């Protein structure tokens, strides 16, 4: 089973920040938080990942709470092209055996509206 | 760099037929995997490989075989297709160590009638 909980859907106005929450209360010390998105039926696209510090790249920012039990993906200025399903996943980087596999949940369907 | 390339993009099979879904990557990635995605659901892991000559089962391996004779290729074989295998199949790869993200192909849409 996926180790994360996300709302099934969210709306965001174009040009506004989209804040997508994720709960991962059972995360362990060697697990990173990863975010991917899937537009239409394309292959999932990597967005960002982090361990405990906040991270930012050209696509998004990732805010992880101090206790690491939840995180928020921020798309600072959402556009219509950001409409997609967003997946929050935790993964161990000590990937002996199956620990390194990505286990997808159902994600959050983000709809960006004009 | 082409990244992860999947062929074919679309395929229709009759029940009982066999076929191989091809996956190739040109990034020298050690880890490769296959997922299937059914309507309204997330991706489910079928098989994965942590390097040439090494494969293992994921969540839903029944009805599928894999092999990894080279670093570049990771084909998925359906020996006797069933309607329940109608799905979209995604191949993915990443560098073997550490925190490297997974890179996905654009998928193969398979229909079994």
PDB file of C-alpha atoms in Angstrom:
ATOM      1  CA  UNK A   1       0.000   0.000   0.000  1.00  0.00           C
ATOM      2  CA  UNK A   2       1.039   3.587  -0.632  1.00  0.00           C
ATOM      3  CA  UNK A   3       2.507   5.245   2.453  1.00  0.00           C
ATOM      4  CA  UNK A   4       1.039   8.654   1.656  1.00  0.00           C
ATOM      5  CA  UNK A   5      -2.382  10.303   1.831  1.00  0.00           C
ATOM      6  CA  UNK A   6      -3.424  13.019  -0.606  1.00  0.00           C
ATOM      7  CA  UNK A   7      -6.737  14.756  -1.330  1.00  0.00           C
ATOM      8  CA  UNK A   8      -8.338  13.252  -4.434  1.00  0.00           C
ATOM      9  CA  UNK A   9      -8.824  16.575  -6.188  1.00  0.00           C
ATOM     10  CA  UNK A  10      -8.095  20.299  -5.977  1.00  0.00           C
ATOM     11  CA  UNK A  11      -8.825  23.381  -8.047  1.00  0.00           C
ATOM     12  CA  UNK A  12      -6.557  26.371  -8.571  1.00  0.00           C
ATOM     13  CA  UNK A  13      -7.004  29.625 -10.455  1.00  0.00           C
ATOM     14  CA  UNK A  14      -4.555  30.295 -13.261  1.00  0.00           C
ATOM     15  CA  UNK A  15      -1.695  32.510 -12.093  1.00  0.00           C
ATOM     16  CA  UNK A  16      -2.203  31.646  -8.444  1.00  0.00           C
ATOM     17  CA  UNK A  17      -0.018  29.393  -6.334  1.00  0.00           C
ATOM     18  CA  UNK A  18      -1.125  25.772  -6.141  1.00  0.00           C
ATOM     19  CA  UNK A  19      -0.414  24.153  -2.768  1.00  0.00           C
ATOM     20  CA  UNK A  20      -0.741  20.379  -2.819  1.00  0.00           C
ATOM     21  CA  UNK A  21      -0.620  18.660   0.587  1.00  0.00           C
ATOM     22  CA  UNK A  22       0.624  15.188   1.389  1.00  0.00           C
ATOM     23  CA  UNK A  23       0.521  13.242   4.626  1.00  0.00           C
ATOM     24  CA  UNK A  24       3.239  10.667   5.277  1.00  0.00           C
ATOM     25  CA  UNK A  25       2.993  10.148   9.029  1.00  0.00           C
ATOM     26  CA  UNK A  26       4.796   6.774   9.021  1.00  0.00           C
ATOM     27  CA  UNK A  27       7.841   7.982   7.095  1.00  0.00           C
ATOM     28  CA  UNK A  28      11.124   6.539   8.352  1.00  0.00           C
ATOM     29  CA  UNK A  29      14.486   8.198   8.660  1.00  0.00           C
ATOM     30  CA  UNK A  30      15.967   6.958   5.387  1.00  0.00           C
ATOM     31  CA  UNK A  31      12.934   7.717   3.223  1.00  0.00           C
ATOM     32  CA  UNK A  32      12.801  10.649   0.871  1.00  0.00           C
ATOM     33  CA  UNK A  33       9.659  12.405  -0.324  1.00  0.00           C
ATOM     34  CA  UNK A  34       9.241  12.481  -4.107  1.00  0.00           C
ATOM     35  CA  UNK A  35       6.680  14.274  -6.240  1.00  0.00           C
ATOM     36  CA  UNK A  36       5.692  13.278  -9.747  1.00  0.00           C
ATOM     37  CA  UNK A  37       2.909  14.400 -12.027  1.00  0.00           C
ATOM     38  CA  UNK A  38       1.073  12.768 -14.899  1.00  0.00           C
ATOM     39  CA  UNK A  39      -0.492  14.865 -17.624  1.00  0.00           C
ATOM     40  CA  UNK A  40      -3.329  13.144 -19.518  1.00  0.00           C
ATOM     41  CA  UNK A  41      -2.064   9.605 -20.148  1.00  0.00           C
ATOM     42  CA  UNK A  42       1.594  10.488 -20.603  1.00  0.00           C
ATOM     43  CA  UNK A  43       4.331   8.877 -18.560  1.00  0.00           C
ATOM     44  CA  UNK A  44       4.761  10.358 -15.079  1.00  0.00           C
ATOM     45  CA  UNK A  45       7.175  13.280 -14.873  1.00  0.00           C
ATOM     46  CA  UNK A  46       9.551  13.832 -11.959  1.00  0.00           C
ATOM     47  CA  UNK A  47       9.107  17.190 -10.210  1.00  0.00           C
ATOM     48  CA  UNK A  48      11.180  17.347  -7.032  1.00  0.00           C
ATOM     49  CA  UNK A  49      12.331  15.386  -3.993  1.00  0.00           C
ATOM     50  CA  UNK A  50      13.596  16.090  -0.482  1.00  0.00           C
ATOM     51  CA  UNK A  51      14.587  14.557   2.828  1.00  0.00           C
ATOM     52  CA  UNK A  52      14.033  17.172   5.512  1.00  0.00           C
ATOM     53  CA  UNK A  53      15.039  20.552   4.161  1.00  0.00           C
ATOM     54  CA  UNK A  54      12.870  22.653   1.912  1.00  0.00           C
ATOM     55  CA  UNK A  55      13.774  22.301  -1.734  1.00  0.00           C
ATOM     56  CA  UNK A  56      13.194  24.467  -4.799  1.00  0.00           C
ATOM     57  CA  UNK A  57      13.845  23.943  -8.481  1.00  0.00           C
ATOM     58  CA  UNK A  58      12.618  25.485 -11.703  1.00  0.00           C
ATOM     59  CA  UNK A  59       9.308  23.650 -11.511  1.00  0.00           C
ATOM     60  CA  UNK A  60       8.235  23.815  -7.873  1.00  0.00           C
ATOM     61  CA  UNK A  61       9.038  24.129  -4.191  1.00  0.00           C
ATOM     62  CA  UNK A  62       8.783  21.372  -1.615  1.00  0.00           C
ATOM     63  CA  UNK A  63       8.093  22.235   2.009  1.00  0.00           C
ATOM     64  CA  UNK A  64       8.582  19.392   4.514  1.00  0.00           C
ATOM     65  CA  UNK A  65       7.434  19.843   8.096  1.00  0.00           C
ATOM     66  CA  UNK A  66      10.001  19.601  10.846  1.00  0.00           C
ATOM     67  CA  UNK A  67       8.638  16.259  12.070  1.00  0.00           C
ATOM     68  CA  UNK A  68       8.626  15.056   8.422  1.00  0.00           C
ATOM     69  CA  UNK A  69       5.094  13.727   8.752  1.00  0.00           C
ATOM     70  CA  UNK A  70       3.714  15.907   5.978  1.00  0.00           C
ATOM     71  CA  UNK A  71       4.796  18.012   3.050  1.00  0.00           C
ATOM     72  CA  UNK A  72       3.437  20.525   0.563  1.00  0.00           C
ATOM     73  CA  UNK A  73       4.263  20.890  -3.095  1.00  0.00           C
ATOM     74  CA  UNK A  74       3.980  24.477  -4.277  1.00  0.00           C
ATOM     75  CA  UNK A  75       3.569  25.488  -7.904  1.00  0.00           C
ATOM     76  CA  UNK A  76       4.132  29.243  -7.555  1.00  0.00           C
ATOM     77  CA  UNK A  77       2.220  30.456 -10.611  1.00  0.00           C
ATOM     78  CA  UNK A  78      -0.027  27.706 -11.902  1.00  0.00           C
ATOM     79  CA  UNK A  79      -0.846  27.591 -15.600  1.00  0.00           C
ATOM     80  CA  UNK A  80      -3.407  25.561 -17.521  1.00  0.00           C
ATOM     81  CA  UNK A  81      -0.573  23.213 -18.520  1.00  0.00           C
ATOM     82  CA  UNK A  82      -0.116  22.287 -14.852  1.00  0.00           C
ATOM     83  CA  UNK A  83      -3.469  20.474 -14.879  1.00  0.00           C
ATOM     84  CA  UNK A  84      -2.454  16.907 -14.034  1.00  0.00           C
ATOM     85  CA  UNK A  85      -2.517  14.189 -11.397  1.00  0.00           C
ATOM     86  CA  UNK A  86       0.167  14.820  -8.783  1.00  0.00           C
ATOM     87  CA  UNK A  87       1.682  11.913  -6.877  1.00  0.00           C
ATOM     88  CA  UNK A  88       3.469  12.165  -3.538  1.00  0.00           C
ATOM     89  CA  UNK A  89       5.644   9.119  -2.834  1.00  0.00           C
ATOM     90  CA  UNK A  90       8.084   8.145  -0.111  1.00  0.00           C
ATOM     91  CA  UNK A  91      11.032   5.965  -1.044  1.00  0.00           C
ATOM     92  CA  UNK A  92      13.944   4.462   0.794  1.00  0.00           C
ATOM     93  CA  UNK A  93      17.307   5.174  -0.769  1.00  0.00           C
ATOM     94  CA  UNK A  94      18.724   1.996   0.751  1.00  0.00           C
ATOM     95  CA  UNK A  95      17.142   0.103  -2.067  1.00  0.00           C
ATOM     96  CA  UNK A  96      18.149  -3.435  -1.380  1.00  0.00           C
ATOM     97  CA  UNK A  97      15.343  -5.587  -2.655  1.00  0.00           C
ATOM     98  CA  UNK A  98      11.974  -3.894  -3.011  1.00  0.00           C
ATOM     99  CA  UNK A  99      12.650  -0.950  -0.720  1.00  0.00           C
ATOM    100  CA  UNK A 100      13.809   1.253  -3.545  1.00  0.00           C
ATOM    101  CA  UNK A 101      10.661   0.818  -5.644  1.00  0.00           C
ATOM    102  CA  UNK A 102       8.215   3.661  -6.115  1.00  0.00           C
ATOM    103  CA  UNK A 103       4.741   2.719  -4.884  1.00  0.00           C
ATOM    104  CA  UNK A 104       2.112   5.029  -6.379  1.00  0.00           C
ATOM    105  CA  UNK A 105      -1.161   5.937  -4.704  1.00  0.00           C
ATOM    106  CA  UNK A 106      -4.051   7.605  -6.516  1.00  0.00           C
ATOM    107  CA  UNK A 107      -2.613  11.105  -6.259  1.00  0.00           C
ATOM    108  CA  UNK A 108      -4.344  14.487  -6.394  1.00  0.00           C
ATOM    109  CA  UNK A 109      -6.048  15.616  -9.578  1.00  0.00           C
ATOM    110  CA  UNK A 110      -5.220  19.313  -9.879  1.00  0.00           C
ATOM    111  CA  UNK A 111      -7.427  21.354 -12.184  1.00  0.00           C
ATOM    112  CA  UNK A 112      -6.122  24.802 -13.065  1.00  0.00           C
ATOM    113  CA  UNK A 113      -8.970  27.024 -14.215  1.00  0.00           C
ATOM    114  CA  UNK A 114      -8.826  30.246 -16.255  1.00  0.00           C
TER     115      UNK A 114
ATOM    116  CA  UNK B   1      19.502  11.336 -25.484  1.00  0.00           C
ATOM    117  CA  UNK B   2      16.225   9.624 -26.264  1.00  0.00           C
ATOM    118  CA  UNK B   3      15.631   8.716 -22.600  1.00  0.00           C
ATOM    119  CA  UNK B   4      13.254   5.775 -22.137  1.00  0.00           C
ATOM    120  CA  UNK B   5      11.750   4.473 -25.370  1.00  0.00           C
ATOM    121  CA  UNK B   6       8.775   2.134 -25.442  1.00  0.00           C
ATOM    122  CA  UNK B   7       7.445   0.276 -28.461  1.00  0.00           C
ATOM    123  CA  UNK B   8       4.828  -0.187 -29.719  1.00  0.00           C
ATOM    124  CA  UNK B   9       2.658   2.773 -28.680  1.00  0.00           C
ATOM    125  CA  UNK B  10      -0.567   0.850 -29.292  1.00  0.00           C
ATOM    126  CA  UNK B  11      -1.328  -2.866 -29.594  1.00  0.00           C
ATOM    127  CA  UNK B  12      -4.463  -4.977 -29.903  1.00  0.00           C
ATOM    128  CA  UNK B  13      -4.245  -8.679 -29.085  1.00  0.00           C
ATOM    129  CA  UNK B  14      -6.690 -11.531 -29.040  1.00  0.00           C
ATOM    130  CA  UNK B  15      -7.024 -13.626 -25.900  1.00  0.00           C
ATOM    131  CA  UNK B  16      -4.291 -16.250 -25.767  1.00  0.00           C
ATOM    132  CA  UNK B  17      -1.860 -14.458 -28.056  1.00  0.00           C
ATOM    133  CA  UNK B  18       1.633 -13.629 -26.884  1.00  0.00           C
ATOM    134  CA  UNK B  19       3.673 -10.515 -27.375  1.00  0.00           C
ATOM    135  CA  UNK B  20       6.646  -8.573 -26.053  1.00  0.00           C
ATOM    136  CA  UNK B  21       6.554  -4.937 -25.023  1.00  0.00           C
ATOM    137  CA  UNK B  22       9.920  -3.359 -25.669  1.00  0.00           C
ATOM    138  CA  UNK B  23      11.694  -0.885 -23.410  1.00  0.00           C
ATOM    139  CA  UNK B  24      15.104   0.662 -24.027  1.00  0.00           C
ATOM    140  CA  UNK B  25      17.021   3.399 -22.255  1.00  0.00           C
ATOM    141  CA  UNK B  26      20.195   5.169 -23.325  1.00  0.00           C
ATOM    142  CA  UNK B  27      21.177   6.687 -19.961  1.00  0.00           C
ATOM    143  CA  UNK B  28      23.188   3.689 -18.700  1.00  0.00           C
ATOM    144  CA  UNK B  29      20.717   3.294 -15.838  1.00  0.00           C
ATOM    145  CA  UNK B  30      21.086   0.219 -13.644  1.00  0.00           C
ATOM    146  CA  UNK B  31      17.493   0.125 -12.386  1.00  0.00           C
ATOM    147  CA  UNK B  32      14.531  -0.507 -14.676  1.00  0.00           C
ATOM    148  CA  UNK B  33      10.919  -1.317 -13.970  1.00  0.00           C
ATOM    149  CA  UNK B  34       7.516  -1.954 -15.516  1.00  0.00           C
ATOM    150  CA  UNK B  35       4.211  -0.516 -14.284  1.00  0.00           C
ATOM    151  CA  UNK B  36       0.654  -0.902 -15.451  1.00  0.00           C
ATOM    152  CA  UNK B  37      -2.042   1.709 -15.083  1.00  0.00           C
ATOM    153  CA  UNK B  38      -5.756   0.985 -15.202  1.00  0.00           C
ATOM    154  CA  UNK B  39      -8.507   3.624 -15.455  1.00  0.00           C
ATOM    155  CA  UNK B  40      -8.892   5.699 -12.313  1.00  0.00           C
ATOM    156  CA  UNK B  41      -5.988   4.003 -10.600  1.00  0.00           C
ATOM    157  CA  UNK B  42      -2.411   4.796  -9.880  1.00  0.00           C
ATOM    158  CA  UNK B  43       0.498   2.857 -11.277  1.00  0.00           C
ATOM    159  CA  UNK B  44       1.152  -0.667 -10.069  1.00  0.00           C
ATOM    160  CA  UNK B  45       4.582  -2.253 -10.224  1.00  0.00           C
ATOM    161  CA  UNK B  46       4.825  -5.448 -12.280  1.00  0.00           C
ATOM    162  CA  UNK B  47       8.527  -6.364 -12.330  1.00  0.00           C
ATOM    163  CA  UNK B  48      11.789  -4.584 -11.741  1.00  0.00           C
ATOM    164  CA  UNK B  49      15.504  -5.084 -12.269  1.00  0.00           C
ATOM    165  CA  UNK B  50      18.436  -3.617 -10.346  1.00  0.00           C
ATOM    166  CA  UNK B  51      20.963  -4.568 -13.012  1.00  0.00           C
ATOM    167  CA  UNK B  52      21.703  -6.819 -15.950  1.00  0.00           C
ATOM    168  CA  UNK B  53      20.905 -10.431 -15.125  1.00  0.00           C
ATOM    169  CA  UNK B  54      18.816  -9.531 -12.046  1.00  0.00           C
ATOM    170  CA  UNK B  55      15.020  -9.303 -12.001  1.00  0.00           C
ATOM    171  CA  UNK B  56      12.375  -9.486  -9.307  1.00  0.00           C
ATOM    172  CA  UNK B  57       8.609  -9.342  -8.909  1.00  0.00           C
ATOM    173  CA  UNK B  58       6.581  -6.298  -8.011  1.00  0.00           C
ATOM    174  CA  UNK B  59       2.983  -6.018  -6.815  1.00  0.00           C
ATOM    175  CA  UNK B  60       1.241  -7.601  -9.819  1.00  0.00           C
ATOM    176  CA  UNK B  61       3.640 -10.007 -11.586  1.00  0.00           C
ATOM    177  CA  UNK B  62       1.245 -12.791 -12.581  1.00  0.00           C
ATOM    178  CA  UNK B  63       0.946 -13.290 -16.332  1.00  0.00           C
ATOM    179  CA  UNK B  64       4.133 -11.391 -17.139  1.00  0.00           C
ATOM    180  CA  UNK B  65       7.747 -12.418 -17.662  1.00  0.00           C
ATOM    181  CA  UNK B  66      10.843 -10.242 -17.868  1.00  0.00           C
ATOM    182  CA  UNK B  67      14.525 -10.646 -18.549  1.00  0.00           C
ATOM    183  CA  UNK B  68      17.479  -8.266 -18.422  1.00  0.00           C
ATOM    184  CA  UNK B  69      20.292  -9.470 -20.639  1.00  0.00           C
ATOM    185  CA  UNK B  70      21.704  -5.972 -21.240  1.00  0.00           C
ATOM    186  CA  UNK B  71      21.753  -2.732 -19.265  1.00  0.00           C
ATOM    187  CA  UNK B  72      19.816  -0.942 -22.014  1.00  0.00           C
ATOM    188  CA  UNK B  73      16.846  -3.261 -22.574  1.00  0.00           C
ATOM    189  CA  UNK B  74      14.097  -4.600 -20.321  1.00  0.00           C
ATOM    190  CA  UNK B  75      11.368  -6.345 -22.349  1.00  0.00           C
ATOM    191  CA  UNK B  76       8.038  -7.382 -20.827  1.00  0.00           C
ATOM    192  CA  UNK B  77       6.487 -10.582 -22.173  1.00  0.00           C
ATOM    193  CA  UNK B  78       2.851 -11.609 -22.093  1.00  0.00           C
ATOM    194  CA  UNK B  79       2.823 -15.360 -22.746  1.00  0.00           C
ATOM    195  CA  UNK B  80      -0.950 -15.779 -23.078  1.00  0.00           C
ATOM    196  CA  UNK B  81      -2.807 -12.493 -23.093  1.00  0.00           C
ATOM    197  CA  UNK B  82      -6.032 -12.121 -21.119  1.00  0.00           C
ATOM    198  CA  UNK B  83      -8.640  -9.315 -21.175  1.00  0.00           C
ATOM    199  CA  UNK B  84      -7.586  -8.438 -17.609  1.00  0.00           C
ATOM    200  CA  UNK B  85      -4.235  -7.347 -19.035  1.00  0.00           C
ATOM    201  CA  UNK B  86      -5.855  -4.546 -21.010  1.00  0.00           C
ATOM    202  CA  UNK B  87      -4.022  -1.544 -19.622  1.00  0.00           C
ATOM    203  CA  UNK B  88      -1.434   1.142 -20.257  1.00  0.00           C
ATOM    204  CA  UNK B  89       2.087  -0.067 -19.570  1.00  0.00           C
ATOM    205  CA  UNK B  90       4.920   2.210 -18.524  1.00  0.00           C
ATOM    206  CA  UNK B  91       8.603   1.418 -18.399  1.00  0.00           C
ATOM    207  CA  UNK B  92      10.925   3.459 -16.186  1.00  0.00           C
ATOM    208  CA  UNK B  93      14.598   3.645 -15.311  1.00  0.00           C
ATOM    209  CA  UNK B  94      16.944   5.415 -12.933  1.00  0.00           C
ATOM    210  CA  UNK B  95      20.583   5.424 -11.983  1.00  0.00           C
ATOM    211  CA  UNK B  96      21.077   2.642  -9.475  1.00  0.00           C
ATOM    212  CA  UNK B  97      22.388   4.430  -6.449  1.00  0.00           C
ATOM    213  CA  UNK B  98      20.967   6.961  -4.063  1.00  0.00           C
ATOM    214  CA  UNK B  99      18.210   9.460  -4.703  1.00  0.00           C
ATOM    215  CA  UNK B 100      18.114   9.541  -8.497  1.00  0.00           C
ATOM    216  CA  UNK B 101      14.584  10.097  -9.819  1.00  0.00           C
ATOM    217  CA  UNK B 102      12.737   7.647 -12.034  1.00  0.00           C
ATOM    218  CA  UNK B 103      12.442   8.479 -15.749  1.00  0.00           C
ATOM    219  CA  UNK B 104       9.372   7.148 -17.520  1.00  0.00           C
ATOM    220  CA  UNK B 105       8.625   6.248 -21.092  1.00  0.00           C
ATOM    221  CA  UNK B 106       5.441   7.408 -22.818  1.00  0.00           C
ATOM    222  CA  UNK B 107       3.656   4.116 -22.442  1.00  0.00           C
ATOM    223  CA  UNK B 108       2.161   1.284 -24.489  1.00  0.00           C
ATOM    224  CA  UNK B 109      -1.618   1.113 -24.663  1.00  0.00           C
ATOM    225  CA  UNK B 110      -2.629  -2.572 -24.860  1.00  0.00           C
ATOM    226  CA  UNK B 111      -6.101  -3.898 -25.553  1.00  0.00           C
ATOM    227  CA  UNK B 112      -6.857  -7.613 -25.257  1.00  0.00           C
ATOM    228  CA  UNK B 113     -10.129  -8.733 -26.829  1.00  0.00           C
TER     229      UNK B 113
END
